Amino acid sequence: MLKPLSLALCLAALATPALVQAQVQTRAYAPENLRTLSHNDQVRVISLEYSEQSGGRRIPDDQLRFYLDQVNRSNWTFSRIKSDIATSLGGGGVGPGPQPGGSIRCESTDGRPRTCRAPWNGYSRLLRQLSKTPCTEGQTWQSRDGNIYVSGGCRGEFGPGLSPPVPPVGQTVRCESNDGRPRTCQVPWNGRTRLSRQLSSSACVEGRSWQQQNGSVWVSQGCRAEFVADYQVQPPVGGRRVSCSSNDNRTTTCAWPPGYGVPRLIQQVSRQPCIQGQTWGISSATAIWVSRGCRGVFGN
């Protein structure tokens, strides 16, 4: 009869090299304080943990960089990394929990739209972009009533934002495209801008001969008009309005806030036709897609 020590040695000898290697690679190398590891070992630990939780998928480069930064700057522990990975892979339309300093991560994975509930009410602001895909307010992310909507691959860290100020009564900015030349005019407010009064015989059509950007207005094709601040806190009576544009004929997905029913085309602002099922459609309960140059305002 084999002695207990001999039996243990025999069992160890029967273990396959792959199994032993897997056991070494999974938990033994992962101390709680990841700052004690070299950079390469930090990368290996985090990458393996993500692979284990995701069923073999590779961690996105920007998410890996975010974790490395949190480990070395914010002293995130291995348990914190594991928990955050689990949350980011959980899905279900609910975003990751609050981060230090009163922030929350919301991620559009694989370009899919997502809604994240923030632990505060009102507006949110982008604190840090985590994705290579731009997080542009009004295009790939927006905020309303404690919800954050992301789409198009935007992955970011968000925090509570100040409610927009009441626009000054009567304050306007005139912007003119003389001789059809494009022009950019600065405006003394942040957020959205709307056309107040058209001054030219040439049509001023948003998305075609004028468009807004944070802090400025751009006009072209002879559009001359007066513009005012447009701080729209609540959606219009009867529904929600979302602008979605296919630039350079590319297919674009825009977030549609949940709970507002089925969207429809309210206004076409492009020269290219917007035809449901051909150049625009509904990809999910929280997303609209446009293609082949369709630019429009959608609502219900």
mmCIF file of C-alpha atoms in Angstrom:
data_model
loop_
_atom_site.group_PDB
_atom_site.id
_atom_site.type_symbol
_atom_site.label_atom_id
_atom_site.label_comp_id
_atom_site.label_asym_id
_atom_site.label_seq_id
_atom_site.Cartn_x
_atom_site.Cartn_y
_atom_site.Cartn_z
ATOM 1 C CA MET A 1 0.000 0.000 0.000
ATOM 2 C CA LEU A 2 1.287 3.438 -0.907
ATOM 3 C CA LYS A 3 1.993 5.812 1.909
ATOM 4 C CA PRO A 4 0.106 9.139 1.899
ATOM 5 C CA LEU A 5 3.205 11.049 0.760
ATOM 6 C CA SER A 6 3.883 8.590 -2.047
ATOM 7 C CA LEU A 7 0.244 8.761 -3.112
ATOM 8 C CA ALA A 8 0.390 12.567 -3.260
ATOM 9 C CA LEU A 9 3.513 12.423 -5.394
ATOM 10 C CA CYS A 10 1.866 9.969 -7.753
ATOM 11 C CA LEU A 11 -1.202 12.177 -8.125
ATOM 12 C CA ALA A 12 0.979 15.193 -8.814
ATOM 13 C CA ALA A 13 2.840 13.259 -11.478
ATOM 14 C CA LEU A 14 -0.443 12.327 -13.163
ATOM 15 C CA ALA A 15 -1.496 15.995 -13.491
ATOM 16 C CA THR A 16 -1.044 17.182 -17.055
ATOM 17 C CA PRO A 17 1.426 20.017 -17.709
ATOM 18 C CA ALA A 18 -1.399 22.087 -19.217
ATOM 19 C CA LEU A 19 -3.499 21.762 -16.074
ATOM 20 C CA VAL A 20 -0.599 22.698 -13.834
ATOM 21 C CA GLN A 21 0.219 25.660 -16.069
ATOM 22 C CA ALA A 22 -3.446 26.772 -16.037
ATOM 23 C CA GLN A 23 -3.528 26.597 -12.263
ATOM 24 C CA VAL A 24 -0.377 28.688 -12.043
ATOM 25 C CA GLN A 25 -1.688 31.244 -14.509
ATOM 26 C CA THR A 26 -5.147 31.750 -12.977
ATOM 27 C CA ARG A 27 -4.882 32.715 -9.336
ATOM 28 C CA ALA A 28 -1.398 32.183 -7.931
ATOM 29 C CA TYR A 29 0.101 35.254 -9.588
ATOM 30 C CA ALA A 30 -2.711 37.693 -8.700
ATOM 31 C CA PRO A 31 -2.008 39.538 -5.441
ATOM 32 C CA GLU A 32 -4.608 41.979 -4.161
ATOM 33 C CA ASN A 33 -2.185 44.873 -4.593
ATOM 34 C CA LEU A 34 -1.401 44.820 -8.302
ATOM 35 C CA ARG A 35 1.089 47.660 -7.923
ATOM 36 C CA THR A 36 3.582 45.119 -6.565
ATOM 37 C CA LEU A 37 3.713 43.551 -10.037
ATOM 38 C CA SER A 38 5.670 44.682 -13.047
ATOM 39 C CA HIS A 39 3.831 46.371 -15.902
ATOM 40 C CA ASN A 40 3.891 43.197 -18.007
ATOM 41 C CA ASP A 41 2.525 41.113 -15.127
ATOM 42 C CA GLN A 42 -0.244 43.660 -14.529
ATOM 43 C CA VAL A 43 -1.222 43.366 -18.183
ATOM 44 C CA ARG A 44 -1.173 39.565 -17.975
ATOM 45 C CA VAL A 45 -3.240 39.440 -14.764
ATOM 46 C CA ILE A 46 -5.947 41.799 -16.003
ATOM 47 C CA SER A 47 -6.074 40.253 -19.479
ATOM 48 C CA LEU A 48 -6.431 36.736 -18.099
ATOM 49 C CA GLU A 49 -9.158 37.766 -15.649
ATOM 50 C CA TYR A 50 -11.120 39.398 -18.479
ATOM 51 C CA SER A 51 -10.633 36.308 -20.657
ATOM 52 C CA GLU A 52 -11.881 34.012 -17.898
ATOM 53 C CA GLN A 53 -14.994 36.071 -17.224
ATOM 54 C CA SER A 54 -15.828 36.661 -20.892
ATOM 55 C CA GLY A 55 -15.351 33.065 -22.041
ATOM 56 C CA GLY A 56 -12.079 33.607 -23.857
ATOM 57 C CA ARG A 57 -12.554 37.071 -25.348
ATOM 58 C CA ARG A 58 -9.664 39.515 -25.506
ATOM 59 C CA ILE A 59 -9.928 42.628 -23.376
ATOM 60 C CA PRO A 60 -10.305 45.845 -25.457
ATOM 61 C CA ASP A 61 -7.093 47.871 -25.520
ATOM 62 C CA ASP A 62 -8.743 51.017 -24.184
ATOM 63 C CA GLN A 63 -10.350 49.136 -21.304
ATOM 64 C CA LEU A 64 -6.982 47.562 -20.430
ATOM 65 C CA ARG A 65 -5.335 50.982 -20.421
ATOM 66 C CA PHE A 66 -8.087 52.288 -18.173
ATOM 67 C CA TYR A 67 -7.508 49.500 -15.636
ATOM 68 C CA LEU A 68 -3.739 49.968 -15.674
ATOM 69 C CA ASP A 69 -4.249 53.660 -15.055
ATOM 70 C CA GLN A 70 -6.627 52.977 -12.158
ATOM 71 C CA VAL A 71 -4.203 50.485 -10.608
ATOM 72 C CA ASN A 72 -1.226 52.831 -10.713
ATOM 73 C CA ARG A 73 -2.971 56.135 -10.045
ATOM 74 C CA SER A 74 -6.039 55.287 -7.995
ATOM 75 C CA ASN A 75 -4.804 52.139 -6.205
ATOM 76 C CA TRP A 76 -7.514 49.878 -7.581
ATOM 77 C CA THR A 77 -7.144 46.381 -6.102
ATOM 78 C CA PHE A 78 -7.424 43.077 -7.946
ATOM 79 C CA SER A 79 -10.857 42.532 -6.359
ATOM 80 C CA ARG A 80 -11.970 45.930 -7.667
ATOM 81 C CA ILE A 81 -10.777 45.051 -11.179
ATOM 82 C CA LYS A 82 -12.579 41.685 -11.057
ATOM 83 C CA SER A 83 -15.802 43.316 -9.897
ATOM 84 C CA ASP A 84 -15.635 46.016 -12.560
ATOM 85 C CA ILE A 85 -14.990 43.475 -15.325
ATOM 86 C CA ALA A 86 -17.981 41.453 -14.159
ATOM 87 C CA THR A 87 -20.154 44.564 -14.202
ATOM 88 C CA SER A 88 -18.982 45.676 -17.651
ATOM 89 C CA LEU A 89 -19.756 42.225 -19.082
ATOM 90 C CA GLY A 90 -23.082 41.930 -17.298
ATOM 91 C CA GLY A 91 -25.187 43.833 -19.870
ATOM 92 C CA GLY A 92 -28.888 44.054 -19.159
ATOM 93 C CA GLY A 93 -29.099 47.760 -19.917
ATOM 94 C CA VAL A 94 -27.802 48.847 -16.521
ATOM 95 C CA GLY A 95 -24.449 50.524 -16.405
ATOM 96 C CA PRO A 96 -21.524 49.887 -14.034
ATOM 97 C CA GLY A 97 -21.824 51.101 -10.481
ATOM 98 C CA PRO A 98 -20.562 54.444 -9.210
ATOM 99 C CA GLN A 99 -16.820 54.990 -9.383
ATOM 100 C CA PRO A 100 -14.742 56.982 -6.884
ATOM 101 C CA GLY A 101 -15.607 60.675 -6.922
ATOM 102 C CA GLY A 102 -19.246 60.154 -7.930
ATOM 103 C CA SER A 103 -18.846 58.861 -11.480
ATOM 104 C CA ILE A 104 -20.247 55.980 -13.518
ATOM 105 C CA ARG A 105 -19.057 54.097 -16.574
ATOM 106 C CA CYS A 106 -21.384 53.575 -19.528
ATOM 107 C CA GLU A 107 -20.217 51.591 -22.534
ATOM 108 C CA SER A 108 -21.516 50.903 -26.028
ATOM 109 C CA THR A 109 -19.922 47.512 -26.641
ATOM 110 C CA ASP A 110 -19.563 46.384 -30.278
ATOM 111 C CA GLY A 111 -21.352 49.563 -31.313
ATOM 112 C CA ARG A 112 -24.621 48.552 -29.652
ATOM 113 C CA PRO A 113 -26.688 51.280 -27.932
ATOM 114 C CA ARG A 114 -26.951 51.083 -24.163
ATOM 115 C CA THR A 115 -28.780 52.898 -21.386
ATOM 116 C CA CYS A 116 -27.130 53.383 -17.983
ATOM 117 C CA ARG A 117 -28.951 54.615 -14.899
ATOM 118 C CA ALA A 118 -26.875 57.172 -12.994
ATOM 119 C CA PRO A 119 -27.031 57.420 -9.181
ATOM 120 C CA TRP A 120 -27.992 61.078 -9.497
ATOM 121 C CA ASN A 121 -30.898 62.901 -11.121
ATOM 122 C CA GLY A 122 -30.741 65.432 -13.908
ATOM 123 C CA TYR A 123 -27.927 65.980 -16.376
ATOM 124 C CA SER A 124 -24.627 64.140 -16.683
ATOM 125 C CA ARG A 125 -21.322 65.228 -18.189
ATOM 126 C CA LEU A 126 -18.512 63.273 -19.796
ATOM 127 C CA LEU A 127 -15.530 63.077 -17.451
ATOM 128 C CA ARG A 128 -13.288 60.809 -19.457
ATOM 129 C CA GLN A 129 -13.497 59.056 -22.818
ATOM 130 C CA LEU A 130 -12.376 55.418 -22.573
ATOM 131 C CA SER A 131 -12.910 54.371 -26.190
ATOM 132 C CA LYS A 132 -11.101 55.152 -29.407
ATOM 133 C CA THR A 133 -14.497 55.958 -30.898
ATOM 134 C CA PRO A 134 -15.368 59.596 -30.106
ATOM 135 C CA CYS A 135 -17.942 60.254 -27.405
ATOM 136 C CA THR A 136 -19.745 63.286 -28.836
ATOM 137 C CA GLU A 137 -22.717 64.667 -26.944
ATOM 138 C CA GLY A 138 -25.855 64.570 -29.040
ATOM 139 C CA GLN A 139 -24.343 62.032 -31.446
ATOM 140 C CA THR A 140 -22.871 59.060 -29.585
ATOM 141 C CA TRP A 141 -24.072 59.954 -26.102
ATOM 142 C CA GLN A 142 -26.763 62.012 -24.420
ATOM 143 C CA SER A 143 -28.203 62.494 -20.955
ATOM 144 C CA ARG A 144 -31.656 63.061 -19.522
ATOM 145 C CA ASP A 145 -33.359 62.615 -16.143
ATOM 146 C CA GLY A 146 -30.628 60.485 -14.613
ATOM 147 C CA ASN A 147 -30.201 58.248 -17.666
ATOM 148 C CA ILE A 148 -27.150 58.151 -19.922
ATOM 149 C CA TYR A 149 -27.513 56.849 -23.484
ATOM 150 C CA VAL A 150 -24.420 55.714 -25.429
ATOM 151 C CA SER A 151 -24.114 54.266 -28.931
ATOM 152 C CA GLY A 152 -21.695 53.890 -31.829
ATOM 153 C CA GLY A 153 -18.907 52.428 -29.680
ATOM 154 C CA CYS A 154 -18.702 55.303 -27.198
ATOM 155 C CA ARG A 155 -17.348 54.126 -23.853
ATOM 156 C CA GLY A 156 -16.911 56.775 -21.200
ATOM 157 C CA GLU A 157 -16.871 57.743 -17.558
ATOM 158 C CA PHE A 158 -19.603 60.191 -16.613
ATOM 159 C CA GLY A 159 -20.328 62.382 -13.620
ATOM 160 C CA PRO A 160 -23.138 64.678 -12.485
ATOM 161 C CA GLY A 161 -23.463 67.834 -14.548
ATOM 162 C CA LEU A 162 -24.971 71.202 -13.852
ATOM 163 C CA SER A 163 -28.431 71.867 -15.194
ATOM 164 C CA PRO A 164 -28.261 74.160 -18.213
ATOM 165 C CA PRO A 165 -28.705 77.843 -17.376
ATOM 166 C CA VAL A 166 -31.714 79.746 -18.518
ATOM 167 C CA PRO A 167 -30.822 81.461 -21.797
ATOM 168 C CA PRO A 168 -30.660 85.257 -21.650
ATOM 169 C CA VAL A 169 -33.898 86.756 -22.861
ATOM 170 C CA GLY A 170 -33.573 88.196 -26.325
ATOM 171 C CA GLN A 171 -29.883 87.343 -26.777
ATOM 172 C CA THR A 172 -29.214 86.458 -30.417
ATOM 173 C CA VAL A 173 -26.221 85.921 -32.662
ATOM 174 C CA ARG A 174 -26.299 86.758 -36.350
ATOM 175 C CA CYS A 175 -24.291 84.476 -38.624
ATOM 176 C CA GLU A 176 -24.125 85.042 -42.394
ATOM 177 C CA SER A 177 -22.786 83.078 -45.342
ATOM 178 C CA ASN A 178 -21.975 85.875 -47.783
ATOM 179 C CA ASP A 179 -21.538 84.943 -51.465
ATOM 180 C CA GLY A 180 -22.225 81.325 -50.493
ATOM 181 C CA ARG A 181 -19.003 81.041 -48.502
ATOM 182 C CA PRO A 182 -19.038 79.009 -45.264
ATOM 183 C CA ARG A 183 -18.590 80.860 -41.999
ATOM 184 C CA THR A 184 -18.277 79.891 -38.347
ATOM 185 C CA CYS A 185 -19.648 82.200 -35.650
ATOM 186 C CA GLN A 186 -19.002 81.926 -31.921
ATOM 187 C CA VAL A 187 -21.996 82.012 -29.565
ATOM 188 C CA PRO A 188 -21.913 83.128 -25.887
ATOM 189 C CA TRP A 189 -23.671 80.009 -24.564
ATOM 190 C CA ASN A 190 -23.003 76.298 -24.235
ATOM 191 C CA GLY A 191 -25.270 73.527 -25.437
ATOM 192 C CA ARG A 192 -27.800 73.557 -28.241
ATOM 193 C CA THR A 193 -28.575 76.400 -30.616
ATOM 194 C CA ARG A 194 -31.697 76.954 -32.698
ATOM 195 C CA LEU A 195 -32.498 79.184 -35.642
ATOM 196 C CA SER A 196 -34.581 82.156 -34.519
ATOM 197 C CA ARG A 197 -35.067 84.143 -37.746
ATOM 198 C CA GLN A 198 -33.924 83.523 -41.317
ATOM 199 C CA LEU A 199 -32.604 86.677 -43.002
ATOM 200 C CA SER A 200 -31.638 85.299 -46.419
ATOM 201 C CA SER A 201 -33.618 84.216 -49.451
ATOM 202 C CA SER A 202 -31.461 81.068 -49.522
ATOM 203 C CA ALA A 203 -32.906 78.359 -47.302
ATOM 204 C CA CYS A 204 -31.322 77.766 -43.902
ATOM 205 C CA VAL A 205 -31.732 74.021 -43.331
ATOM 206 C CA GLU A 206 -30.113 72.441 -40.294
ATOM 207 C CA GLY A 207 -27.626 69.792 -41.310
ATOM 208 C CA ARG A 208 -27.375 71.176 -44.841
ATOM 209 C CA SER A 209 -26.729 74.939 -44.830
ATOM 210 C CA TRP A 210 -26.238 75.408 -41.104
ATOM 211 C CA GLN A 211 -25.306 73.308 -38.135
ATOM 212 C CA GLN A 212 -24.530 73.795 -34.486
ATOM 213 C CA GLN A 213 -21.566 72.878 -32.364
ATOM 214 C CA ASN A 214 -20.853 73.555 -28.716
ATOM 215 C CA GLY A 215 -19.890 77.210 -28.612
ATOM 216 C CA SER A 216 -20.340 77.969 -32.314
ATOM 217 C CA VAL A 217 -22.666 77.967 -35.317
ATOM 218 C CA TRP A 218 -21.622 77.130 -38.897
ATOM 219 C CA VAL A 219 -23.452 78.484 -41.981
ATOM 220 C CA SER A 220 -22.935 78.000 -45.737
ATOM 221 C CA GLN A 221 -24.693 78.148 -49.138
ATOM 222 C CA GLY A 222 -25.921 81.695 -48.576
ATOM 223 C CA CYS A 223 -27.738 81.048 -45.314
ATOM 224 C CA ARG A 224 -27.997 84.214 -43.191
ATOM 225 C CA ALA A 225 -29.906 84.035 -39.923
ATOM 226 C CA GLU A 226 -30.208 84.933 -36.275
ATOM 227 C CA PHE A 227 -29.666 82.180 -33.737
ATOM 228 C CA VAL A 228 -30.567 81.807 -30.068
ATOM 229 C CA ALA A 229 -29.772 79.372 -27.257
ATOM 230 C CA ASP A 230 -32.029 76.339 -27.125
ATOM 231 C CA TYR A 231 -31.926 74.770 -23.662
ATOM 232 C CA GLN A 232 -34.591 72.133 -23.929
ATOM 233 C CA VAL A 233 -34.905 70.513 -20.513
ATOM 234 C CA GLN A 234 -38.026 68.434 -21.221
ATOM 235 C CA PRO A 235 -38.948 66.658 -24.441
ATOM 236 C CA PRO A 236 -41.581 68.309 -26.620
ATOM 237 C CA VAL A 237 -45.187 67.606 -25.783
ATOM 238 C CA GLY A 238 -46.185 64.315 -27.348
ATOM 239 C CA GLY A 239 -42.731 62.726 -27.560
ATOM 240 C CA ARG A 240 -39.018 62.940 -28.082
ATOM 241 C CA ARG A 241 -36.958 64.374 -30.948
ATOM 242 C CA VAL A 242 -33.635 62.884 -32.044
ATOM 243 C CA SER A 243 -31.475 64.003 -34.984
ATOM 244 C CA CYS A 244 -29.609 61.280 -36.852
ATOM 245 C CA SER A 245 -27.298 61.838 -39.820
ATOM 246 C CA SER A 246 -25.594 59.568 -42.352
ATOM 247 C CA ASN A 247 -22.429 61.516 -43.177
ATOM 248 C CA ASP A 248 -20.477 60.519 -46.306
ATOM 249 C CA ASN A 249 -23.196 57.920 -46.974
ATOM 250 C CA ARG A 250 -22.032 55.845 -43.988
ATOM 251 C CA THR A 251 -24.489 53.900 -41.856
ATOM 252 C CA THR A 252 -24.937 55.560 -38.472
ATOM 253 C CA THR A 253 -26.741 54.323 -35.361
ATOM 254 C CA CYS A 254 -28.308 56.870 -32.997
ATOM 255 C CA ALA A 255 -29.654 56.265 -29.499
ATOM 256 C CA TRP A 256 -33.430 56.410 -29.035
ATOM 257 C CA PRO A 257 -34.418 56.875 -25.362
ATOM 258 C CA PRO A 258 -36.446 53.978 -23.979
ATOM 259 C CA GLY A 259 -40.032 54.583 -22.984
ATOM 260 C CA TYR A 260 -40.854 56.947 -25.853
ATOM 261 C CA GLY A 261 -42.561 54.441 -28.110
ATOM 262 C CA VAL A 262 -41.812 53.797 -31.786
ATOM 263 C CA PRO A 263 -39.971 56.638 -33.563
ATOM 264 C CA ARG A 264 -40.985 57.998 -36.962
ATOM 265 C CA LEU A 265 -39.459 60.484 -39.387
ATOM 266 C CA ILE A 266 -40.544 63.985 -38.377
ATOM 267 C CA GLN A 267 -38.430 66.057 -40.769
ATOM 268 C CA GLN A 268 -35.986 65.214 -43.552
ATOM 269 C CA VAL A 269 -33.061 67.664 -43.573
ATOM 270 C CA SER A 270 -30.954 66.025 -46.295
ATOM 271 C CA ARG A 271 -31.171 66.147 -50.050
ATOM 272 C CA GLN A 272 -30.962 62.363 -50.125
ATOM 273 C CA PRO A 273 -34.331 60.708 -49.431
ATOM 274 C CA CYS A 274 -35.064 59.196 -46.026
ATOM 275 C CA ILE A 275 -37.195 56.109 -46.727
ATOM 276 C CA GLN A 276 -38.024 53.726 -43.921
ATOM 277 C CA GLY A 277 -36.605 50.286 -44.572
ATOM 278 C CA GLN A 278 -34.237 51.605 -47.239
ATOM 279 C CA THR A 279 -32.250 54.537 -45.869
ATOM 280 C CA TRP A 280 -33.445 54.531 -42.276
ATOM 281 C CA GLY A 281 -34.950 52.089 -39.828
ATOM 282 C CA ILE A 282 -35.324 50.941 -36.226
ATOM 283 C CA SER A 283 -32.593 48.533 -35.177
ATOM 284 C CA SER A 284 -33.827 48.015 -31.605
ATOM 285 C CA ALA A 285 -36.097 49.543 -28.980
ATOM 286 C CA THR A 286 -33.342 52.054 -28.198
ATOM 287 C CA ALA A 287 -31.688 52.707 -31.573
ATOM 288 C CA ILE A 288 -32.332 54.250 -35.000
ATOM 289 C CA TRP A 289 -30.105 53.715 -38.050
ATOM 290 C CA VAL A 290 -29.656 55.885 -41.134
ATOM 291 C CA SER A 291 -27.614 55.322 -44.313
ATOM 292 C CA ARG A 292 -26.887 56.552 -47.868
ATOM 293 C CA GLY A 293 -26.911 60.223 -46.912
ATOM 294 C CA CYS A 294 -30.224 60.333 -45.048
ATOM 295 C CA ARG A 295 -30.290 63.015 -42.359
ATOM 296 C CA GLY A 296 -33.455 63.555 -40.415
ATOM 297 C CA VAL A 297 -35.249 64.406 -37.197
ATOM 298 C CA PHE A 298 -37.083 61.475 -35.666
ATOM 299 C CA GLY A 299 -39.741 61.460 -32.975
ATOM 300 C CA ASN A 300 -43.281 60.342 -32.209
#
